PDB file of C-alpha atoms in Angstrom:
ATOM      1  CA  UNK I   1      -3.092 -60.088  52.766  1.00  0.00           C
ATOM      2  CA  UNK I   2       0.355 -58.547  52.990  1.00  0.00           C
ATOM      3  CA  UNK I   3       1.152 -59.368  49.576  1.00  0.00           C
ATOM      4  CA  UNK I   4      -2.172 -57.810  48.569  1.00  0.00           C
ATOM      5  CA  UNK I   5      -1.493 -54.353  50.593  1.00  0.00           C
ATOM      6  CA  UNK I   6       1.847 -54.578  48.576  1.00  0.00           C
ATOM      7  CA  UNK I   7       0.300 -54.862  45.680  1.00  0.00           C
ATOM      8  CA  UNK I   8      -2.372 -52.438  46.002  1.00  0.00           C
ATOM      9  CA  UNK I   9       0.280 -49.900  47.709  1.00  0.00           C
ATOM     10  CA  UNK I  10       2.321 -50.280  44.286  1.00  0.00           C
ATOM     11  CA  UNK I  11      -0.679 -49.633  42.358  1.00  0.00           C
ATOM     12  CA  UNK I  12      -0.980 -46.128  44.403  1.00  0.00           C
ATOM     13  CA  UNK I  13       2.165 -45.352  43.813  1.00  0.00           C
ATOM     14  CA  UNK I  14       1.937 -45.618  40.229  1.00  0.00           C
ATOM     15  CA  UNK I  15      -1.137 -43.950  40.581  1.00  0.00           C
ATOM     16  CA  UNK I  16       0.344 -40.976  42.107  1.00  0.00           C
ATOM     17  CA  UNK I  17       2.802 -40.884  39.602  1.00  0.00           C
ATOM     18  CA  UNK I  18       0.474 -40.723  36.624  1.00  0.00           C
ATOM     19  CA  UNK I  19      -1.594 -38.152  38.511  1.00  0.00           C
ATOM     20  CA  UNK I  20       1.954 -35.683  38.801  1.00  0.00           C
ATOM     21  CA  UNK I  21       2.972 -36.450  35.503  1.00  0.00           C
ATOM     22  CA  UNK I  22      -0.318 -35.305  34.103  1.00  0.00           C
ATOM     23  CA  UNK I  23       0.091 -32.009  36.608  1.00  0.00           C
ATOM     24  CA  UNK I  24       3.582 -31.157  34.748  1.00  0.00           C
ATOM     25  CA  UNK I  25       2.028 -31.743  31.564  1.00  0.00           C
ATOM     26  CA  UNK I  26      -0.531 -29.370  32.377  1.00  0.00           C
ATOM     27  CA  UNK I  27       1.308 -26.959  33.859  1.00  0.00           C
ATOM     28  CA  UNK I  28       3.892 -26.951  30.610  1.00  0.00           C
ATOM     29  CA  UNK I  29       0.712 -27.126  28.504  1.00  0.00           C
ATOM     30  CA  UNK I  30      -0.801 -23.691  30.708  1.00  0.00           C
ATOM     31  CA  UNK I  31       2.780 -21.906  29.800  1.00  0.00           C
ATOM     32  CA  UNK I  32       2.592 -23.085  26.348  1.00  0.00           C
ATOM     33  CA  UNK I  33      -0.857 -21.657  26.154  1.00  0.00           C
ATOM     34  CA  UNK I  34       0.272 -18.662  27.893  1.00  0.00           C
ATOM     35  CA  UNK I  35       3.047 -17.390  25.489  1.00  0.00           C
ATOM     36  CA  UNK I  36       0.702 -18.462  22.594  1.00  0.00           C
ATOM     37  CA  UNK I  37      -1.422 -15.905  23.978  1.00  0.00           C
ATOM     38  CA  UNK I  38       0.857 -13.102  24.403  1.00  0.00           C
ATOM     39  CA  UNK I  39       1.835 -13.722  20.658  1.00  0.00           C
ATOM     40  CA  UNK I  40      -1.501 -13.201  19.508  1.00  0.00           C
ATOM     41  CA  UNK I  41      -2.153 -10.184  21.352  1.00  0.00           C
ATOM     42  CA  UNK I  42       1.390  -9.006  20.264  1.00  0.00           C
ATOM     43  CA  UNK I  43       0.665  -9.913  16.665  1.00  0.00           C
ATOM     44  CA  UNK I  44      -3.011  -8.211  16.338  1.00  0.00           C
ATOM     45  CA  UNK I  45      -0.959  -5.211  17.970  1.00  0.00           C
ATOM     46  CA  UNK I  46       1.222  -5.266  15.065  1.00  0.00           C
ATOM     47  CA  UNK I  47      -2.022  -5.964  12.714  1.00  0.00           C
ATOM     48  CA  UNK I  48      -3.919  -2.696  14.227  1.00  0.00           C
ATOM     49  CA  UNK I  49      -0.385  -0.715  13.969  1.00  0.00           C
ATOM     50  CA  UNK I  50       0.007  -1.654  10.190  1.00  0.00           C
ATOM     51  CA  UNK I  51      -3.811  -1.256   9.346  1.00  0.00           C
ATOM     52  CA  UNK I  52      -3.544   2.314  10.692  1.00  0.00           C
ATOM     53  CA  UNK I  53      -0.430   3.222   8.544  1.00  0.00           C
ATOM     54  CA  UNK I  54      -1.693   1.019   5.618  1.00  0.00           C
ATOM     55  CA  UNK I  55      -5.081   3.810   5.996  1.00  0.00           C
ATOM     56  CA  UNK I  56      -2.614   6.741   5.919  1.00  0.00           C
ATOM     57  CA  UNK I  57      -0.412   5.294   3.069  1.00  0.00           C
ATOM     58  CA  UNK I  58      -3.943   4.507   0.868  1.00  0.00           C
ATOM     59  CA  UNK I  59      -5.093   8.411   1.874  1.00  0.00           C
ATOM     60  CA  UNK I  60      -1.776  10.042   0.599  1.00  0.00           C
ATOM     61  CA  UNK I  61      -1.714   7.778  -2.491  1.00  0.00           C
ATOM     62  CA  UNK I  62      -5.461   8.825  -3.421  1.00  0.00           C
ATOM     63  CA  UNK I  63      -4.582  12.472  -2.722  1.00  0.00           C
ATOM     64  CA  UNK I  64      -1.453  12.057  -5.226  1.00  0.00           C
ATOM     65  CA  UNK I  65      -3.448  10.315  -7.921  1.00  0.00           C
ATOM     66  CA  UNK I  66      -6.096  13.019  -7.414  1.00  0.00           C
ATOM     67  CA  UNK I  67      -3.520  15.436  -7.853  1.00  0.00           C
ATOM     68  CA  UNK I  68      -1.566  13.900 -10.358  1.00  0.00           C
ATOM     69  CA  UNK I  69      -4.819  13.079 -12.409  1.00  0.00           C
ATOM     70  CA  UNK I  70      -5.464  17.080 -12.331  1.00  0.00           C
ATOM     71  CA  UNK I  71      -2.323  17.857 -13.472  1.00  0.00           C
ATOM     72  CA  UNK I  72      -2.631  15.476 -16.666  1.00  0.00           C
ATOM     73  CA  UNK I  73      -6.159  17.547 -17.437  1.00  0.00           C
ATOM     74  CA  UNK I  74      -4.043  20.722 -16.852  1.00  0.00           C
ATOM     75  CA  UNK I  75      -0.924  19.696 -18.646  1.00  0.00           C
ATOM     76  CA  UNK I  76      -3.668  18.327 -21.567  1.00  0.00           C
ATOM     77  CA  UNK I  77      -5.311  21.644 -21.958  1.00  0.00           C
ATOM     78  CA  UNK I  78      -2.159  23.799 -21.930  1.00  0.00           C
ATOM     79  CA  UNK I  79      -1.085  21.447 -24.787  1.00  0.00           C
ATOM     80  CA  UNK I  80      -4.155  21.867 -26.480  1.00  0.00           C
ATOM     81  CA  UNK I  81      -4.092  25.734 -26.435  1.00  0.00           C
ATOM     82  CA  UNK I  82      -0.424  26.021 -27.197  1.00  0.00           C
ATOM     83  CA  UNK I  83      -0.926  23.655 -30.434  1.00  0.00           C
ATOM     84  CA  UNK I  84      -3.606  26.127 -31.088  1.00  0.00           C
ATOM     85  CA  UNK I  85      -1.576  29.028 -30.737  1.00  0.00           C
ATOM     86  CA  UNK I  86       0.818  27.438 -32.906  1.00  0.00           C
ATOM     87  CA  UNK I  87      -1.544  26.822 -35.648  1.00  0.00           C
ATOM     88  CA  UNK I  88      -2.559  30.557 -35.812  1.00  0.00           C
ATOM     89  CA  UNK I  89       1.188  31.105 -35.413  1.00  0.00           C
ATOM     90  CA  UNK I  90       1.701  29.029 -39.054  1.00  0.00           C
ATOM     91  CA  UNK I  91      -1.550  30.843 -40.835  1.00  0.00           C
ATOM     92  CA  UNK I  92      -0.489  34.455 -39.875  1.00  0.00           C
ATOM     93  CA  UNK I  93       2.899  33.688 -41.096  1.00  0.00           C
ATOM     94  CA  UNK I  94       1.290  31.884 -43.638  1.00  0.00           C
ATOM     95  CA  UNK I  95      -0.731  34.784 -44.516  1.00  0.00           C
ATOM     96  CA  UNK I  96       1.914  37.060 -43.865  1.00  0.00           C
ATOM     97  CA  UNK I  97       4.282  35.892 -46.359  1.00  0.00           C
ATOM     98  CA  UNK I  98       1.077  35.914 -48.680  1.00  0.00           C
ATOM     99  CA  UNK I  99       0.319  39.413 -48.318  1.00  0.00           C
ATOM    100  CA  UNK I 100       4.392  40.633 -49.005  1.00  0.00           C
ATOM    101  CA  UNK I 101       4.199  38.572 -52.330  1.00  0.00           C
ATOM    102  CA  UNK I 102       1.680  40.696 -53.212  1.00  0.00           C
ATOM    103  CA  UNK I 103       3.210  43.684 -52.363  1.00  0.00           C
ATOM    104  CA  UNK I 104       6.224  42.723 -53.857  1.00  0.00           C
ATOM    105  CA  UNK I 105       4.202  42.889 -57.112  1.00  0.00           C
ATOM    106  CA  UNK I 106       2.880  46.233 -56.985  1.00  0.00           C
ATOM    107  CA  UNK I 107       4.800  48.637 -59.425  1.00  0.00           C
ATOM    108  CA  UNK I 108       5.170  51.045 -56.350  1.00  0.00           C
ATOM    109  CA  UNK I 109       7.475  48.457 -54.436  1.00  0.00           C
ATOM    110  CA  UNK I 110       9.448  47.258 -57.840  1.00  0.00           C
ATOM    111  CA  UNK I 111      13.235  49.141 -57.330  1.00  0.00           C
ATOM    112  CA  UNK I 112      14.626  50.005 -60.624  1.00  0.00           C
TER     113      UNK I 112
END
């Protein structure tokens, strides 16, 4: 019977072993699971942080293309007009340069 209570007393032993190796496993696996955890909260910190300025950056760039897109209709306009301008500009000098050929041929205008 003695060699049986040996037996069984090595069997605890071991037992007890396995049971406080699977206790440091856990307890590494808990800190694992622990700084996993602060990572994620860190990261979706850094997620929230970048979605806000991400917002702002998309808000400014609209305003800019808004403004930018006004400035084309502007700048199109202005061009518009002044080619006008410059059109009339070319017929009155056209016209102009017409109207002092003609005078050059009256006899009253003719120098001797």
């Amino acid at each position: 019977m003695t060699q049986q209570g040996a037996v069984l007393q090595g069997y605890n032993n071991e037992l007890v072993k396995c049971i406080e190796d699977l206790c440091i496993q856990r307890e590494e696996l808990n800190k694992q699971i622990q700084q996993a955890e602060e990572e994620k909260n860190k990261l979706q910190h850094e997620i929230e942080v970048l979605s806000e300025q991400l917002e702002c950056v998309c808000d400014n760039l609209d305003q800019k293309v808004a403004s930018r897109n006004e400035l084309d209709k502007i700048l199109a306009e202005t061009e518009a007009a002044y080619m006008k301008i410059l059109d009339s500009s070319r017929t009155l000098l056209n016209v102009l340069k017409k109207e002092v050929g003609n005078l050059k041929h009256t006899p009253e205008l003719k120098t001797n």
